[in-house]
């Protein structure tokens, strides 16, 4: 039997919510301003130089703040902010401490029920972040014009690794990218 929580997470669609947020917050011709989304929700976004450089972002729903790692590049921070907003919008209780592994590898190797739920919550936040920052139609359009993946990643303000994952996902869906 599939756990109802896992089932509900798997059947919800992060692309839909991301699309709605982009529609609400994006000025035509501009890159999506994530700080505006956070601000509108009453979330304070801070940057701190964490001792543990592996940590990419924190979200406290109780205190309504997100903290990003000051050691990270601007694009890494942007992706981390989108990921934490994913946790915020998906109404999963608690605080989140998200490290490199959870954010970039989806924490696949987990076995206990608790860890499996956590991994799915992380996977979900990653999918949301990619949907928010790299919409299929825009990525496809840029792919036609940009000559390198690095240029494309810079255009969208994301780490190259994240762009590559999105391109891979799009190939699986039948896009010729
Ligand atoms: Zn996370």
mmCIF file of C-alpha atoms and ligand atoms in Angstrom:
data_model
loop_
_atom_site.group_PDB
_atom_site.id
_atom_site.type_symbol
_atom_site.label_atom_id
_atom_site.label_comp_id
_atom_site.label_asym_id
_atom_site.label_seq_id
_atom_site.Cartn_x
_atom_site.Cartn_y
_atom_site.Cartn_z
ATOM 1 C CA UNK A 1 0.000 0.000 0.000
ATOM 2 C CA UNK A 2 1.298 3.449 -0.862
ATOM 3 C CA UNK A 3 1.436 5.932 1.974
ATOM 4 C CA UNK A 4 -1.253 8.621 1.370
ATOM 5 C CA UNK A 5 1.264 11.376 2.038
ATOM 6 C CA UNK A 6 3.683 10.038 -0.541
ATOM 7 C CA UNK A 7 0.852 9.502 -2.980
ATOM 8 C CA UNK A 8 -0.354 13.097 -2.600
ATOM 9 C CA UNK A 9 3.168 14.449 -3.078
ATOM 10 C CA UNK A 10 3.737 12.372 -6.163
ATOM 11 C CA UNK A 11 0.437 13.279 -7.757
ATOM 12 C CA UNK A 12 0.724 17.067 -7.227
ATOM 13 C CA UNK A 13 2.221 19.101 -9.967
ATOM 14 C CA UNK A 14 4.969 21.608 -9.138
ATOM 15 C CA UNK A 15 4.979 22.857 -12.739
ATOM 16 C CA UNK A 16 1.448 24.242 -12.299
ATOM 17 C CA UNK A 17 2.191 26.222 -9.160
ATOM 18 C CA UNK A 18 5.482 27.502 -10.592
ATOM 19 C CA UNK A 19 3.670 28.658 -13.714
ATOM 20 C CA UNK A 20 1.083 30.544 -11.670
ATOM 21 C CA UNK A 21 3.775 32.263 -9.583
ATOM 22 C CA UNK A 22 5.657 33.277 -12.699
ATOM 23 C CA UNK A 23 2.466 34.743 -14.115
ATOM 24 C CA UNK A 24 1.806 36.694 -10.910
ATOM 25 C CA UNK A 25 5.322 37.973 -10.292
ATOM 26 C CA UNK A 26 7.185 38.230 -13.527
ATOM 27 C CA UNK A 27 7.446 41.460 -15.440
ATOM 28 C CA UNK A 28 7.641 40.779 -19.173
ATOM 29 C CA UNK A 29 11.209 40.853 -20.439
ATOM 30 C CA UNK A 30 12.718 40.565 -16.949
ATOM 31 C CA UNK A 31 14.204 37.646 -15.123
ATOM 32 C CA UNK A 32 11.960 36.348 -12.337
ATOM 33 C CA UNK A 33 12.638 38.181 -9.080
ATOM 34 C CA UNK A 34 12.436 35.560 -6.316
ATOM 35 C CA UNK A 35 12.882 38.114 -3.539
ATOM 36 C CA UNK A 36 9.573 39.673 -4.523
ATOM 37 C CA UNK A 37 7.805 36.341 -4.032
ATOM 38 C CA UNK A 38 9.411 35.874 -0.610
ATOM 39 C CA UNK A 39 8.648 39.454 0.397
ATOM 40 C CA UNK A 40 5.036 39.138 -0.654
ATOM 41 C CA UNK A 41 4.675 36.003 1.479
ATOM 42 C CA UNK A 42 6.219 37.808 4.456
ATOM 43 C CA UNK A 43 9.424 35.773 4.402
ATOM 44 C CA UNK A 44 12.726 37.462 5.229
ATOM 45 C CA UNK A 45 15.648 36.291 3.127
ATOM 46 C CA UNK A 46 19.068 36.504 4.766
ATOM 47 C CA UNK A 47 22.551 35.450 3.762
ATOM 48 C CA UNK A 48 25.060 34.064 6.261
ATOM 49 C CA UNK A 49 28.498 32.519 5.913
ATOM 50 C CA UNK A 50 27.734 29.098 7.414
ATOM 51 C CA UNK A 51 30.496 27.187 9.111
ATOM 52 C CA UNK A 52 29.278 24.129 7.250
ATOM 53 C CA UNK A 53 29.694 25.068 3.602
ATOM 54 C CA UNK A 54 27.741 22.007 2.561
ATOM 55 C CA UNK A 55 24.495 23.596 3.758
ATOM 56 C CA UNK A 56 22.800 25.475 0.948
ATOM 57 C CA UNK A 57 19.691 26.855 2.589
ATOM 58 C CA UNK A 58 17.503 26.916 5.678
ATOM 59 C CA UNK A 59 13.816 27.599 6.029
ATOM 60 C CA UNK A 60 12.041 28.277 9.302
ATOM 61 C CA UNK A 61 8.290 28.359 8.813
ATOM 62 C CA UNK A 62 7.855 29.393 12.423
ATOM 63 C CA UNK A 63 10.090 32.453 12.110
ATOM 64 C CA UNK A 64 9.312 32.980 8.433
ATOM 65 C CA UNK A 65 12.833 33.309 7.238
ATOM 66 C CA UNK A 66 15.083 31.697 4.687
ATOM 67 C CA UNK A 67 18.847 31.794 5.111
ATOM 68 C CA UNK A 68 21.194 31.211 2.199
ATOM 69 C CA UNK A 69 24.880 30.385 2.311
ATOM 70 C CA UNK A 70 27.085 33.401 1.662
ATOM 71 C CA UNK A 71 29.920 31.170 0.443
ATOM 72 C CA UNK A 72 27.820 30.131 -2.544
ATOM 73 C CA UNK A 73 27.711 31.905 -5.891
ATOM 74 C CA UNK A 74 24.774 34.180 -6.712
ATOM 75 C CA UNK A 75 23.297 31.516 -8.990
ATOM 76 C CA UNK A 76 23.607 28.797 -6.352
ATOM 77 C CA UNK A 77 21.876 31.091 -3.865
ATOM 78 C CA UNK A 78 19.120 31.739 -6.366
ATOM 79 C CA UNK A 79 18.518 28.038 -6.872
ATOM 80 C CA UNK A 80 18.609 27.480 -3.100
ATOM 81 C CA UNK A 81 16.053 30.245 -2.577
ATOM 82 C CA UNK A 82 13.726 28.680 -5.161
ATOM 83 C CA UNK A 83 14.182 25.291 -3.443
ATOM 84 C CA UNK A 84 13.304 26.719 -0.011
ATOM 85 C CA UNK A 85 10.276 28.476 -1.491
ATOM 86 C CA UNK A 86 9.276 25.032 -2.763
ATOM 87 C CA UNK A 87 9.269 23.789 0.838
ATOM 88 C CA UNK A 88 7.325 26.836 1.907
ATOM 89 C CA UNK A 89 4.562 26.469 -0.668
ATOM 90 C CA UNK A 90 4.094 22.751 -0.232
ATOM 91 C CA UNK A 91 2.788 22.991 3.324
ATOM 92 C CA UNK A 92 4.976 20.355 4.842
ATOM 93 C CA UNK A 93 5.470 21.240 8.513
ATOM 94 C CA UNK A 94 8.752 21.854 10.261
ATOM 95 C CA UNK A 95 12.050 23.486 9.577
ATOM 96 C CA UNK A 96 14.295 22.587 6.705
ATOM 97 C CA UNK A 97 18.049 22.334 6.598
ATOM 98 C CA UNK A 98 19.024 21.558 3.048
ATOM 99 C CA UNK A 99 22.493 20.458 2.143
ATOM 100 C CA UNK A 100 24.260 19.967 -1.141
ATOM 101 C CA UNK A 101 23.284 16.316 -1.376
ATOM 102 C CA UNK A 102 19.552 16.918 -0.901
ATOM 103 C CA UNK A 103 19.475 19.823 -3.282
ATOM 104 C CA UNK A 104 21.586 18.442 -6.083
ATOM 105 C CA UNK A 105 21.108 14.674 -5.895
ATOM 106 C CA UNK A 106 17.555 14.258 -4.601
ATOM 107 C CA UNK A 107 18.710 11.974 -1.738
ATOM 108 C CA UNK A 108 17.892 8.766 -3.597
ATOM 109 C CA UNK A 109 19.631 6.252 -1.309
ATOM 110 C CA UNK A 110 17.242 6.169 1.622
ATOM 111 C CA UNK A 111 15.442 3.224 3.123
ATOM 112 C CA UNK A 112 13.487 4.016 6.281
ATOM 113 C CA UNK A 113 9.944 5.327 5.934
ATOM 114 C CA UNK A 114 10.826 8.643 7.594
ATOM 115 C CA UNK A 115 13.840 9.160 5.341
ATOM 116 C CA UNK A 116 11.855 8.210 2.287
ATOM 117 C CA UNK A 117 9.276 10.910 3.058
ATOM 118 C CA UNK A 118 12.028 13.419 3.599
ATOM 119 C CA UNK A 119 13.656 12.470 0.308
ATOM 120 C CA UNK A 120 10.364 12.929 -1.525
ATOM 121 C CA UNK A 121 9.851 16.334 0.082
ATOM 122 C CA UNK A 122 13.339 17.300 -1.130
ATOM 123 C CA UNK A 123 12.733 15.907 -4.593
ATOM 124 C CA UNK A 124 9.589 17.936 -4.722
ATOM 125 C CA UNK A 125 11.363 21.167 -3.747
ATOM 126 C CA UNK A 126 13.955 20.510 -6.453
ATOM 127 C CA UNK A 127 11.298 19.931 -9.083
ATOM 128 C CA UNK A 128 9.532 23.106 -8.032
ATOM 129 C CA UNK A 129 12.766 25.120 -8.144
ATOM 130 C CA UNK A 130 13.520 23.913 -11.654
ATOM 131 C CA UNK A 131 9.959 24.583 -12.805
ATOM 132 C CA UNK A 132 10.135 28.099 -11.382
ATOM 133 C CA UNK A 133 13.550 29.023 -12.748
ATOM 134 C CA UNK A 134 13.643 27.003 -15.960
ATOM 135 C CA UNK A 135 10.228 26.826 -17.663
ATOM 136 C CA UNK A 136 10.237 24.396 -20.581
ATOM 137 C CA UNK A 137 9.192 26.881 -23.258
ATOM 138 C CA UNK A 138 11.776 29.480 -22.276
ATOM 139 C CA UNK A 139 14.564 26.953 -21.965
ATOM 140 C CA UNK A 140 13.718 25.595 -25.380
ATOM 141 C CA UNK A 141 13.705 29.080 -26.897
ATOM 142 C CA UNK A 142 17.066 29.971 -25.339
ATOM 143 C CA UNK A 143 18.494 26.634 -26.371
ATOM 144 C CA UNK A 144 17.877 27.641 -29.987
ATOM 145 C CA UNK A 145 19.957 30.808 -29.577
ATOM 146 C CA UNK A 146 22.580 30.310 -26.860
ATOM 147 C CA UNK A 147 25.739 28.596 -27.994
ATOM 148 C CA UNK A 148 26.827 27.000 -24.715
ATOM 149 C CA UNK A 149 25.203 25.553 -21.601
ATOM 150 C CA UNK A 150 27.225 28.027 -19.523
ATOM 151 C CA UNK A 151 25.692 30.971 -21.398
ATOM 152 C CA UNK A 152 22.226 29.545 -20.926
ATOM 153 C CA UNK A 153 22.779 28.944 -17.207
ATOM 154 C CA UNK A 154 23.973 32.546 -16.867
ATOM 155 C CA UNK A 155 20.924 33.821 -18.732
ATOM 156 C CA UNK A 156 18.555 32.032 -16.338
ATOM 157 C CA UNK A 157 20.708 32.714 -13.268
ATOM 158 C CA UNK A 158 21.117 29.063 -12.241
ATOM 159 C CA UNK A 159 24.117 26.767 -11.643
ATOM 160 C CA UNK A 160 25.141 24.931 -14.827
ATOM 161 C CA UNK A 161 24.494 21.599 -13.130
ATOM 162 C CA UNK A 162 20.852 22.520 -12.554
ATOM 163 C CA UNK A 163 20.413 23.569 -16.168
ATOM 164 C CA UNK A 164 21.896 20.250 -17.315
ATOM 165 C CA UNK A 165 19.418 18.343 -15.190
ATOM 166 C CA UNK A 166 16.548 20.311 -16.644
ATOM 167 C CA UNK A 167 17.766 19.659 -20.198
ATOM 168 C CA UNK A 168 18.013 15.976 -19.368
ATOM 169 C CA UNK A 169 14.471 15.977 -18.032
ATOM 170 C CA UNK A 170 13.280 17.746 -21.190
ATOM 171 C CA UNK A 171 14.940 15.171 -23.425
ATOM 172 C CA UNK A 172 13.029 12.501 -21.522
ATOM 173 C CA UNK A 173 9.833 14.384 -22.353
ATOM 174 C CA UNK A 174 10.672 14.484 -26.054
ATOM 175 C CA UNK A 175 12.200 17.963 -26.444
ATOM 176 C CA UNK A 176 15.088 18.068 -28.893
ATOM 177 C CA UNK A 177 17.568 19.919 -26.695
HETATM 178 ZN ZN1 LIG B 1 15.271 21.083 0.950
#
